[in-house]
Coordinates of C-alpha atoms in Angstrom, one line a residue:
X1 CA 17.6 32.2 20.5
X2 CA 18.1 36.0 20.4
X3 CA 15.1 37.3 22.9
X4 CA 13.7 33.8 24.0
X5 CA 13.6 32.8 27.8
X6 CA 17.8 32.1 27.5
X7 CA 18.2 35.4 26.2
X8 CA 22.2 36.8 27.1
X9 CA 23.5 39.7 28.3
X10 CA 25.2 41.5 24.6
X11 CA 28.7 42.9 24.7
X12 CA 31.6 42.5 22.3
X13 CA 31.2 38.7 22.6
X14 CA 30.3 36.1 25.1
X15 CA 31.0 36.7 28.3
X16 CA 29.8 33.9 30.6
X17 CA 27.0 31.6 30.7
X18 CA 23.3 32.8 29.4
X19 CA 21.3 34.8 32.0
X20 CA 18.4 32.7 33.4
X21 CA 14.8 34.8 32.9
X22 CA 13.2 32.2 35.6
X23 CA 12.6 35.3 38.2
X24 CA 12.4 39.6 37.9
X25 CA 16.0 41.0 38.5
X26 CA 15.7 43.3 41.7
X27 CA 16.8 47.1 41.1
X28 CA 20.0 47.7 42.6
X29 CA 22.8 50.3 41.8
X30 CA 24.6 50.5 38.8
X31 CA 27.4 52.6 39.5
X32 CA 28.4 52.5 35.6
X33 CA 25.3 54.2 34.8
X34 CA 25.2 56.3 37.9
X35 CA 28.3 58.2 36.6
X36 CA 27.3 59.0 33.5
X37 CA 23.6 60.1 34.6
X38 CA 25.8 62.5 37.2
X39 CA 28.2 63.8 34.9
X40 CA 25.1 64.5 32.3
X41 CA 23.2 66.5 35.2
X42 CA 26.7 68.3 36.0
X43 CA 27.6 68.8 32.3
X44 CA 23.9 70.9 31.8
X45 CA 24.1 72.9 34.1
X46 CA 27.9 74.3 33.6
X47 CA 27.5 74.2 29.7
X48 CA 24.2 75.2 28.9
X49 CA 23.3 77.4 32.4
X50 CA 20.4 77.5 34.4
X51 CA 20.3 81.3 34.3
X52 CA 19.6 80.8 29.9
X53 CA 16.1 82.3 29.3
X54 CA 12.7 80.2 28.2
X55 CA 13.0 79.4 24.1
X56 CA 9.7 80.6 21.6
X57 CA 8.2 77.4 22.3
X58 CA 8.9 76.7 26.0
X59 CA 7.3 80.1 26.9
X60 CA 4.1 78.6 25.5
X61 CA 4.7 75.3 27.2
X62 CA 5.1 77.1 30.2
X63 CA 2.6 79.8 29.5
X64 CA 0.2 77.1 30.1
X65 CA 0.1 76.5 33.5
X66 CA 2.1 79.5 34.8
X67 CA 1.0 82.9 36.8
X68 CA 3.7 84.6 34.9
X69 CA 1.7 85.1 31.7
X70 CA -1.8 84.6 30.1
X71 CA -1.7 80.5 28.3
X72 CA -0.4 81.5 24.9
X73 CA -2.2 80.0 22.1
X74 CA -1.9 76.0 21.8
X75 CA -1.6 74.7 18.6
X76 CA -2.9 71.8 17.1
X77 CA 0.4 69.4 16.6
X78 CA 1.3 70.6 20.7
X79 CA 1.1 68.0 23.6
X80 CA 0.6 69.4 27.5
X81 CA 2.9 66.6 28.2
X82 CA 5.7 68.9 29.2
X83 CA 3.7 71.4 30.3
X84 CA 2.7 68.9 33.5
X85 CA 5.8 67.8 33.8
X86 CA 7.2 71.5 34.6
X87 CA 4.1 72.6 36.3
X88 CA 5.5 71.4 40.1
X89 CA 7.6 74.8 39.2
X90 CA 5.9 76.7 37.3
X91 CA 2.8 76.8 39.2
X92 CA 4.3 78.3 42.1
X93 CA 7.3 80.1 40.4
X94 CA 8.5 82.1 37.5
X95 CA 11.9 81.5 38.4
X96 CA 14.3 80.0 35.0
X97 CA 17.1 79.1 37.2
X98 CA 14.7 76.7 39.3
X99 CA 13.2 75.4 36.6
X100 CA 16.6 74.2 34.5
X101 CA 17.9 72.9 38.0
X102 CA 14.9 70.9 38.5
X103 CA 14.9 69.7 34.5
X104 CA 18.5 69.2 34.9
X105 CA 17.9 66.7 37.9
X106 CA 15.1 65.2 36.2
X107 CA 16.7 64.7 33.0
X108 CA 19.8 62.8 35.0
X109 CA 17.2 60.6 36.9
X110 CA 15.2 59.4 34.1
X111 CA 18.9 58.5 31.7
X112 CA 19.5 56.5 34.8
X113 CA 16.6 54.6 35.3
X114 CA 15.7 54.2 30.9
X115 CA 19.1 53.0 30.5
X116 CA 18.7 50.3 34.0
X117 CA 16.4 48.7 32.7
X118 CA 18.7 47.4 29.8
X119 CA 20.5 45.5 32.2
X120 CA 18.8 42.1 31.7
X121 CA 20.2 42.4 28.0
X122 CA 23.3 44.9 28.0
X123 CA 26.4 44.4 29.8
X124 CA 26.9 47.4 31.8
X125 CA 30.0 49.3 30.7
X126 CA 28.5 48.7 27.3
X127 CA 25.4 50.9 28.5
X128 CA 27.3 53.3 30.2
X129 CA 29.3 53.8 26.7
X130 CA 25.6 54.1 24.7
X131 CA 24.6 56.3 27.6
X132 CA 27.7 58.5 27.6
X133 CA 27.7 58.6 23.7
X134 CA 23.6 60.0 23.7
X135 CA 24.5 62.2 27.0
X136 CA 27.5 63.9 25.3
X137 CA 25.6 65.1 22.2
X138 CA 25.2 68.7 22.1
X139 CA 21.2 68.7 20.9
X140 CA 20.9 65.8 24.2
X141 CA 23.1 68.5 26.5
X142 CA 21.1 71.4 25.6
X143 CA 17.8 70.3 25.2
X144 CA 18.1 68.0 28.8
X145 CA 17.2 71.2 30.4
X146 CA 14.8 72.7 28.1
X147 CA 10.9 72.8 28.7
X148 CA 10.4 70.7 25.6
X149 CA 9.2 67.2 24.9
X150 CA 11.8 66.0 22.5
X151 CA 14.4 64.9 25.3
X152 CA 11.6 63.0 27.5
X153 CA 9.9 61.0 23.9
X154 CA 13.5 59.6 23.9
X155 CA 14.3 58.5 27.5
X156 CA 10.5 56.9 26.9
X157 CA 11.6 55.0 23.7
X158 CA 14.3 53.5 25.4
X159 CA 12.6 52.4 28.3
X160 CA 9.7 51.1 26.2
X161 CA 12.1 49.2 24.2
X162 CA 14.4 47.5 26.9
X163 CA 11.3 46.8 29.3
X164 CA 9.3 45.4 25.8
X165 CA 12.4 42.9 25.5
X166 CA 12.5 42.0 29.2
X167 CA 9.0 41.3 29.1
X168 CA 8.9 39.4 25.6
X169 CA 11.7 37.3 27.3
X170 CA 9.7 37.2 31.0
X171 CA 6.4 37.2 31.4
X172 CA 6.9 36.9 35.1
X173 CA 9.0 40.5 35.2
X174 CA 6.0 42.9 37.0
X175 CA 8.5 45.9 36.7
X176 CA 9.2 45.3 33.2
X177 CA 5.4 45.5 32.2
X178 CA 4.9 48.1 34.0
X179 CA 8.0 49.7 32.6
X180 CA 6.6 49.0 29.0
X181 CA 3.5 50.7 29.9
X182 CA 4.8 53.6 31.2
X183 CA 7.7 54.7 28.4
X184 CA 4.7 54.5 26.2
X185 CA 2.9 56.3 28.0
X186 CA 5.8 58.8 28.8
X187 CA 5.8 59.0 24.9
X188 CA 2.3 59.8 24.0
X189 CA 2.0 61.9 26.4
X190 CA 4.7 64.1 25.4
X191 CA 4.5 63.7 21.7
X192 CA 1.4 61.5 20.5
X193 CA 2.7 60.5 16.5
X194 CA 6.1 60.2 17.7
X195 CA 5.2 57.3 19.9
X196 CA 3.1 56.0 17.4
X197 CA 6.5 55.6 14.9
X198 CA 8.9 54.8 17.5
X199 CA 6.3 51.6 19.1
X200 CA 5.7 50.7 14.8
X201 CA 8.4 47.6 15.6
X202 CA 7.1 46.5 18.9
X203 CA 3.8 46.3 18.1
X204 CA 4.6 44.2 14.7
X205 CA 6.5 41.8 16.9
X206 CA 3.1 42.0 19.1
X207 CA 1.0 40.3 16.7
X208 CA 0.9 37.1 17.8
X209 CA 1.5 38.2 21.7
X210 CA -2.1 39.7 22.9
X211 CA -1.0 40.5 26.3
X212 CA 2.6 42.8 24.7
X213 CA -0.1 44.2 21.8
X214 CA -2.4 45.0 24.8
X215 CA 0.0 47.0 27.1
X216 CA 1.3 48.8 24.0
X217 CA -1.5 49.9 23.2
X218 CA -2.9 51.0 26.3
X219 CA 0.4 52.8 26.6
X220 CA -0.6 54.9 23.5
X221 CA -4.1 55.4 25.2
X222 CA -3.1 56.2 28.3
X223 CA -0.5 58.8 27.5
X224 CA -2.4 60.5 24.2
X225 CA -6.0 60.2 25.5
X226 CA -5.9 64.2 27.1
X227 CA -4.3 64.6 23.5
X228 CA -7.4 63.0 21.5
X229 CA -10.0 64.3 24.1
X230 CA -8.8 68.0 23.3
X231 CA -9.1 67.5 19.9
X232 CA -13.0 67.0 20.0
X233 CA -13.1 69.8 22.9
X234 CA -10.9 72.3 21.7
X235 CA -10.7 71.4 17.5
X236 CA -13.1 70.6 16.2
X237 CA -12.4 66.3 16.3
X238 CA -9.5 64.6 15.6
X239 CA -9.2 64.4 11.7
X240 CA -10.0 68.4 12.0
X241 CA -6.7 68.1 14.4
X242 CA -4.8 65.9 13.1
X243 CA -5.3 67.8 9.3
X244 CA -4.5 71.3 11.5
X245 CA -1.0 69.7 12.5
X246 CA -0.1 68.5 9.1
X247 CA -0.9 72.5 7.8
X248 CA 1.5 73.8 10.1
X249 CA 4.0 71.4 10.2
X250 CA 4.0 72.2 6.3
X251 CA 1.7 69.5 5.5
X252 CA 2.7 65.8 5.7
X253 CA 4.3 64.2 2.8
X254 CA 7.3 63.6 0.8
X255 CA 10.0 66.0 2.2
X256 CA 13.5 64.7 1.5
X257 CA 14.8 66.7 4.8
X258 CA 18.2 64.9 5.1
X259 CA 19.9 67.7 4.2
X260 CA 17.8 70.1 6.6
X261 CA 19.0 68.0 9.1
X262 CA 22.8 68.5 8.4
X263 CA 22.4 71.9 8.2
X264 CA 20.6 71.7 11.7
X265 CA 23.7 70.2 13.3
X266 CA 25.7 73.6 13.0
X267 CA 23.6 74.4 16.5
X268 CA 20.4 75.8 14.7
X269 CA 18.2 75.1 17.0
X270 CA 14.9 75.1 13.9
X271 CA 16.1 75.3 10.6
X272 CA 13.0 77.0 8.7
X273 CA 12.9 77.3 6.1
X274 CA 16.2 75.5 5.7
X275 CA 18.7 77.1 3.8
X276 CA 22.5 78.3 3.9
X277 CA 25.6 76.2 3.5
X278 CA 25.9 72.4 5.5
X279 CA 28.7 72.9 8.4
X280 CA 31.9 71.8 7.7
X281 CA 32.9 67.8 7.7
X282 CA 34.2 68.2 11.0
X283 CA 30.7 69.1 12.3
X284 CA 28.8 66.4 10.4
X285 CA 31.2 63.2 10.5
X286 CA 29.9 62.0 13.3
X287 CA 26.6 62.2 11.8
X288 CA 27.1 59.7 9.1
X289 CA 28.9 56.9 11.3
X290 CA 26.0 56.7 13.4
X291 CA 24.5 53.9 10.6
X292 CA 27.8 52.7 9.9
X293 CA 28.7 51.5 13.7
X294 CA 25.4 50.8 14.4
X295 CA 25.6 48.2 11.8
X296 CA 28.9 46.7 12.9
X297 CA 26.8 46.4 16.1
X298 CA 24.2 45.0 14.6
X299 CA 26.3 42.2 12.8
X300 CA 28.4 41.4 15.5
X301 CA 25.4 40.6 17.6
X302 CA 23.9 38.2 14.9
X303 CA 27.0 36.7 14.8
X304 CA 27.0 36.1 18.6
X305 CA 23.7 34.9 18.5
X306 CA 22.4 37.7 19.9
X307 CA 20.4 39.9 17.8
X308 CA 17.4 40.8 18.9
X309 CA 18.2 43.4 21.7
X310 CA 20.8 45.5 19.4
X311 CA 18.5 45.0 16.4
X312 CA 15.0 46.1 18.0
X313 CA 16.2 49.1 19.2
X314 CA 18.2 50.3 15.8
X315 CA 15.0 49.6 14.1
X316 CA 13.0 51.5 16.5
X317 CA 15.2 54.5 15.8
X318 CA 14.3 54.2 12.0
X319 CA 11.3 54.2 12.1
X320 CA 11.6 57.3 14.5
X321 CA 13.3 58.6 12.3
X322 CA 11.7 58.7 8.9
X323 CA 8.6 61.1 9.9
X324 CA 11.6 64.2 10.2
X325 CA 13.4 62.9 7.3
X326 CA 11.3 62.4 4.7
X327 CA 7.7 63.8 5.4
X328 CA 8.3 67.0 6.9
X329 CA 9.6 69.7 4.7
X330 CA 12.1 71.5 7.6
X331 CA 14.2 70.5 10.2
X332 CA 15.4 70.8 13.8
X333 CA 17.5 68.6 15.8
X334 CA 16.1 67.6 18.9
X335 CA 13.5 65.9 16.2
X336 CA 15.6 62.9 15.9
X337 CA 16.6 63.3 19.9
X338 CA 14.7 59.2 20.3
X339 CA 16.0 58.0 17.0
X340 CA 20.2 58.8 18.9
X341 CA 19.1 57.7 22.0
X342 CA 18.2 54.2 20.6
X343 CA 20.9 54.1 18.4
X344 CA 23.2 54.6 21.1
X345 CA 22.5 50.8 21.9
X346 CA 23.7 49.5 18.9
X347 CA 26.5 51.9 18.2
X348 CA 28.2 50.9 21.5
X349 CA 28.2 47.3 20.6
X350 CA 30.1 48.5 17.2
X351 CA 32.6 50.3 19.1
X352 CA 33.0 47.5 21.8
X353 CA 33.4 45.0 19.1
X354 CA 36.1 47.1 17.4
X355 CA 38.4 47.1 20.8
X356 CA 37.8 44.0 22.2
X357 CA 37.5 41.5 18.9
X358 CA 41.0 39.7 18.4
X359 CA 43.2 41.0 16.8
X360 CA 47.2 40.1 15.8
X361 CA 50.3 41.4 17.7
X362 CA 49.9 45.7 18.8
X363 CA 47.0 46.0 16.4
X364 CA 44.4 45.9 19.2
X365 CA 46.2 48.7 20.7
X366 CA 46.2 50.6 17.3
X367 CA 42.8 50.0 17.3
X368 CA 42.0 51.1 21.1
X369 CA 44.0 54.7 20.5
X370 CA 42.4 55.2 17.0
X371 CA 38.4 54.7 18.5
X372 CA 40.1 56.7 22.2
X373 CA 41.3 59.8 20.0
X374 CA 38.1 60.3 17.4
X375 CA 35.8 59.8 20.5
X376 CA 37.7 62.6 22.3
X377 CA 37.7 64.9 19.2
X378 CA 34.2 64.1 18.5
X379 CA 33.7 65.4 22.1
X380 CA 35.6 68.3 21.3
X381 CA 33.4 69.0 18.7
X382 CA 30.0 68.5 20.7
X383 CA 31.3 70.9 22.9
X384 CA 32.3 73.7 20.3
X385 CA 29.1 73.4 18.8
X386 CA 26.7 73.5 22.1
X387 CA 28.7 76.5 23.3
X388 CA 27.7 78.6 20.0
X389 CA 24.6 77.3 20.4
X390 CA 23.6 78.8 23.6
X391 CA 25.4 81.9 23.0
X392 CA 22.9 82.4 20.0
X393 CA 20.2 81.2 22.2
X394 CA 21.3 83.3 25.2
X395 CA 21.6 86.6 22.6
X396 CA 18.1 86.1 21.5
X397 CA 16.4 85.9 24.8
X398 CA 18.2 88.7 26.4
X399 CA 17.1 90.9 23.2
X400 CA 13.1 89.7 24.6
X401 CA 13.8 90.5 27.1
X402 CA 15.5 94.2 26.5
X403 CA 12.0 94.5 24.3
X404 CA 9.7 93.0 27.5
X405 CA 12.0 96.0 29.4
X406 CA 11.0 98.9 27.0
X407 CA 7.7 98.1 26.8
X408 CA 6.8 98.3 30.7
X409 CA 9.0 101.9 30.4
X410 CA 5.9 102.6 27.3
X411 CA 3.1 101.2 29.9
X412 CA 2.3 97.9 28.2
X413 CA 1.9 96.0 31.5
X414 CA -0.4 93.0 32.5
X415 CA -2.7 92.5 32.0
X416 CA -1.8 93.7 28.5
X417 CA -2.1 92.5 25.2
X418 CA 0.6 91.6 22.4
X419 CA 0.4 90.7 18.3
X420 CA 2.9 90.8 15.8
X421 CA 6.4 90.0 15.2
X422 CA 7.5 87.4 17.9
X423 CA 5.1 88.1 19.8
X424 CA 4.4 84.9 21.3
X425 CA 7.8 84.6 23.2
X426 CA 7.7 88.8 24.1
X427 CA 4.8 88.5 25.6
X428 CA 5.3 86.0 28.1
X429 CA 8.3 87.9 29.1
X430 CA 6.3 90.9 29.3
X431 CA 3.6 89.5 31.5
X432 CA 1.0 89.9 28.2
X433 CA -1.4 87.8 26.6
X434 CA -1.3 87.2 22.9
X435 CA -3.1 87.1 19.9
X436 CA -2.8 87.1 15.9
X437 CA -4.8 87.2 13.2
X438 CA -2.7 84.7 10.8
X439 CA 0.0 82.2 11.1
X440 CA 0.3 79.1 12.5
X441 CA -0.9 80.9 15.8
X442 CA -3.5 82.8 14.3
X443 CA -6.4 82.7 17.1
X444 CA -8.1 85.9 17.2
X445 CA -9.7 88.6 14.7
X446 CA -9.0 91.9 14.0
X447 CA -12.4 92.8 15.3
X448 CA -11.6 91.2 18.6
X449 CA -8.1 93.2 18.5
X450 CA -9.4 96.4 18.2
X451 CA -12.1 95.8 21.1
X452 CA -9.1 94.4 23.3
X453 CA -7.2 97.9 22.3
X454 CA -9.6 99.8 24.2
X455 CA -9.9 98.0 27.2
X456 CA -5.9 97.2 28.1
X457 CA -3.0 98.2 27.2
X458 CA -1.8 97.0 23.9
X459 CA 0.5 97.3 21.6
X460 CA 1.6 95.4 17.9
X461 CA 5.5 94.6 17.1
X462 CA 7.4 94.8 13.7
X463 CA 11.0 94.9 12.6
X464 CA 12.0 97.9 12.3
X465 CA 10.5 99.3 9.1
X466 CA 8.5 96.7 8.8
X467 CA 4.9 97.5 7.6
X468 CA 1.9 97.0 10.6
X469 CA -1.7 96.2 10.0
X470 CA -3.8 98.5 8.9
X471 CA -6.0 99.0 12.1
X472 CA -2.5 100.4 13.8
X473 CA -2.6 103.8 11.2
X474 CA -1.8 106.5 13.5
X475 CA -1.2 104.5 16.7
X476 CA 2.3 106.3 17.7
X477 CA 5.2 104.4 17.3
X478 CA 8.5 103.3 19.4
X479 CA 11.7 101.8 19.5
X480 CA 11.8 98.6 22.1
X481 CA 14.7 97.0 21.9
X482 CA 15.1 95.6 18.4
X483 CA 11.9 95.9 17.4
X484 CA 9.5 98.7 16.8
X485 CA 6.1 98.6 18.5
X486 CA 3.1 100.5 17.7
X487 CA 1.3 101.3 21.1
X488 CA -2.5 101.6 21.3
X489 CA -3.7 105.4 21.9
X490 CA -4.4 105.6 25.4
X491 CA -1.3 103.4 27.2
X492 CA -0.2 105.2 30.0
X493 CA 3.6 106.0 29.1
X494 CA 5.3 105.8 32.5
X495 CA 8.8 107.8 31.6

């Protein structure tokens, strides 16, 4: 029976007799998975480059526990997750290139390890496939090195999901409980409700386990207790919090984003709001036979009498799924980062069944060069798209940073103060605080503004042209960069 104590390895069809669960497997080297976790550490940093500058939202990840920059405002739908995870650099160093090494490193480690402990239940060339398939997406390439949670809630779902299926078929497997607990955990404490929707099959499966229900769901304390805690400190409780995140996400409910998402997969990195044309077939195809080989998978695996460890994980990936497809009203790809990396599972058992299930006279070999040819052209494609990607990215930052540049040249050095038009990620490269007075970061008044005006330097951005709050009338203006800025009277202009 598919996930009882006789439990098989799954591949394109039997291979041997069943695995016996009487004992824990030791750890020992896979060198299957070793090579993929390698080349997806090598991949990062020659694609996406450590020198790339800190995103919007990684400066205020990293903002947090950094002596860069003042702790940008934290909203309410944030987790300091990844700002702990970083913080052995940060703390110490403001360097990017350190950090994407170390990230890079990291991100190889932790593929190796989530995808390991699928080895009770996956054949291994099959998990190298599902490895190399998630590792070779552009959003997975790019986002590997990136000070953001996304990547780190999916290497957590699939741990969590192979350790909760070791330990459903082994209640003697130590490593495998403590596995489960700790991919929750790794979830929560990155992104809370994420691991909330990706853990929704496990702990159904749970009901009539206390000891699985238990370790799930001290997982899910464990890892979103700082979370919950902050919410009474910092937000007034956590319905106040919770109903903040669901304002600035756009507020929870029936959003049909599907299409958001497609347009996403053209390499925006946050499609809002979401409009423009979808990329062209080319980009997208690959996109739509995610489902399509994840049920062959899925159906060759019943057939084989072994469902449960390709079935569990694609229905983990729905349900991780759904939140960014239908209840937000925007989109952004590394959103559905856990729901691929699951999916991988399943989608390498529909390609290994398509070359390996019999087949009359040269048709196998048909079929071999067919699935050898789209998988190189949809690599072809991954690349194409994750180098436009971090060109945009790469333009973007070096324009804060041209503004950051003109702005010490005006005297707006720390400590100093910014608000207005992207002001968040300007003023962590400036070495500023700052604050606004609406948004989703709104955290200060105007009162408080003009008060920090005559005590630091200080200084509000707009687009060029753009109209600035009234308490800036007759505050002179200047050209930084891209931007205009209008500097408090009394900066120090050091020409």
């Amino acid at each position: 029976m598919a996930g009882g104590p006789n439990a098989t390895k799954t591949g394109a069809r039997p291979t041997g007799p069943p695995l016996r669960a009487a004992r824990p497997r030791r750890l020992r080297w896979e060198p299957w998975l070793a090579a993929v976790a390698t080349a997806f550490t090598l991949a990062q940093l020659v694609l996406v480059r450590p020198s790339l500058g800190l995103g919007w939202d990684e400066t205020v990840y990293v903002s947090q526990i950094s002596g860069h920059a003042p702790a940008a405002f934290f909203s309410a739908p944030r987790a300091r997750g990844i700002s702990l995870l970083v913080a052995p650099i940060t703390s110490w160093s403001d360097s990017t290139v350190v950090l994407r090494i170390y990230l890079a490193v990291l991100s190889g480690l932790a593929l190796y390890f989530a995808l390991g402990v699928w080895r009770a239940h996956v054949m291994p060339r099959v998990l190298a496939l599902a490895g190399g398939l998630f590792a070779s997406l552009w959003v997975t390439l790019f986002y590997g090195t990136q000070a953001m949670p996304n990547y780190w809630v999916a290497v957590g779902a699939l741990a969590c999901v192979g350790c909760f299926l070791r330990a459903r078929a082994n209640a003697r497997d130590r490593a495998a409980w403590w596995g489960l607990f700790a991919g929750t955990a790794l979830m929560a404490w990155m992104r809370p409700m994420d691991a909330v929707y990706v853990v929704l099959p496990l702990l159904a499966l749970s009901l009539r386990r206390p000891r699985l229900l238990t370790v799930l769901v001290a997982g899910l304390l464990a890892g979103a207790g700082e979370w919950v805690i902050e919410a009474y400190v910092s937000y007034g409780g956590l319905a106040q919090r919770l109903s903040d995140a669901s304002r600035i996400q756009g507020g929870l409910g029936w959003h049909l984003a599907v299409v958001d998402q497609l347009r996403s997969l053209g390499g925006r990195t946050l499609c809002r709001p979401c409009t423009g044309s979808v990329p062209s077939p080319v980009v997208i195809l690959w996109w739509f036979a995610l489902p399509l080989l994840a049920a062959l998978g899925a159906v060759a695996a019943v057939r084989a009498r072994r469902a449960l460890p390709v079935l569990l994980p694609g229905a983990c990936a729905v349900t991780a799924a759904v939140p960014y497809l239908f209840l937000i009203g925007y989109a952004a790809p590394r959103f559905l980062l856990p729901a691929y990396a699951l999916l991988a599972l399943p989608v390498a058992h529909g390609l290994t069944h398509l070359v390996t299930a019999p087949a009359r006279g040269g048709a196998r070999a048909v079929t071999v060069s067919l699935v050898a040819a789209v998988l190189a052209g949809h690599l072809a494609v991954q690349y194409a798209v994750l180098e436009r990607t971090v060109h945009g990215s790469a333009a973007a930052r070096s324009d804060w940073s041209r503004t950051a540049a003109a702005l010490h040249t005006l005297g707006v050095r720390p400590p100093c103060l910014l608000s207005g038009y992207e002001a968040v990620p300007i003023a962590f490269y400036t070495g500023c605080g700052s604050a606004q007075t609406g948004g989703h970061d709104a955290s200060t008044t105007v009162a408080e503004l003009t008060s920090a005006a005559q005590r630091k330097p200080f200084a509000v951005l707009t687009r060029p042209g753009g109209r600035p709050p009234a308490y800036t009338h007759g505050w002179p203006v200047e050209r930084v960069g891209v931007l205009e800025a209008y500097v408090a009277p009394g900066v120090r202009q050091g020409r």
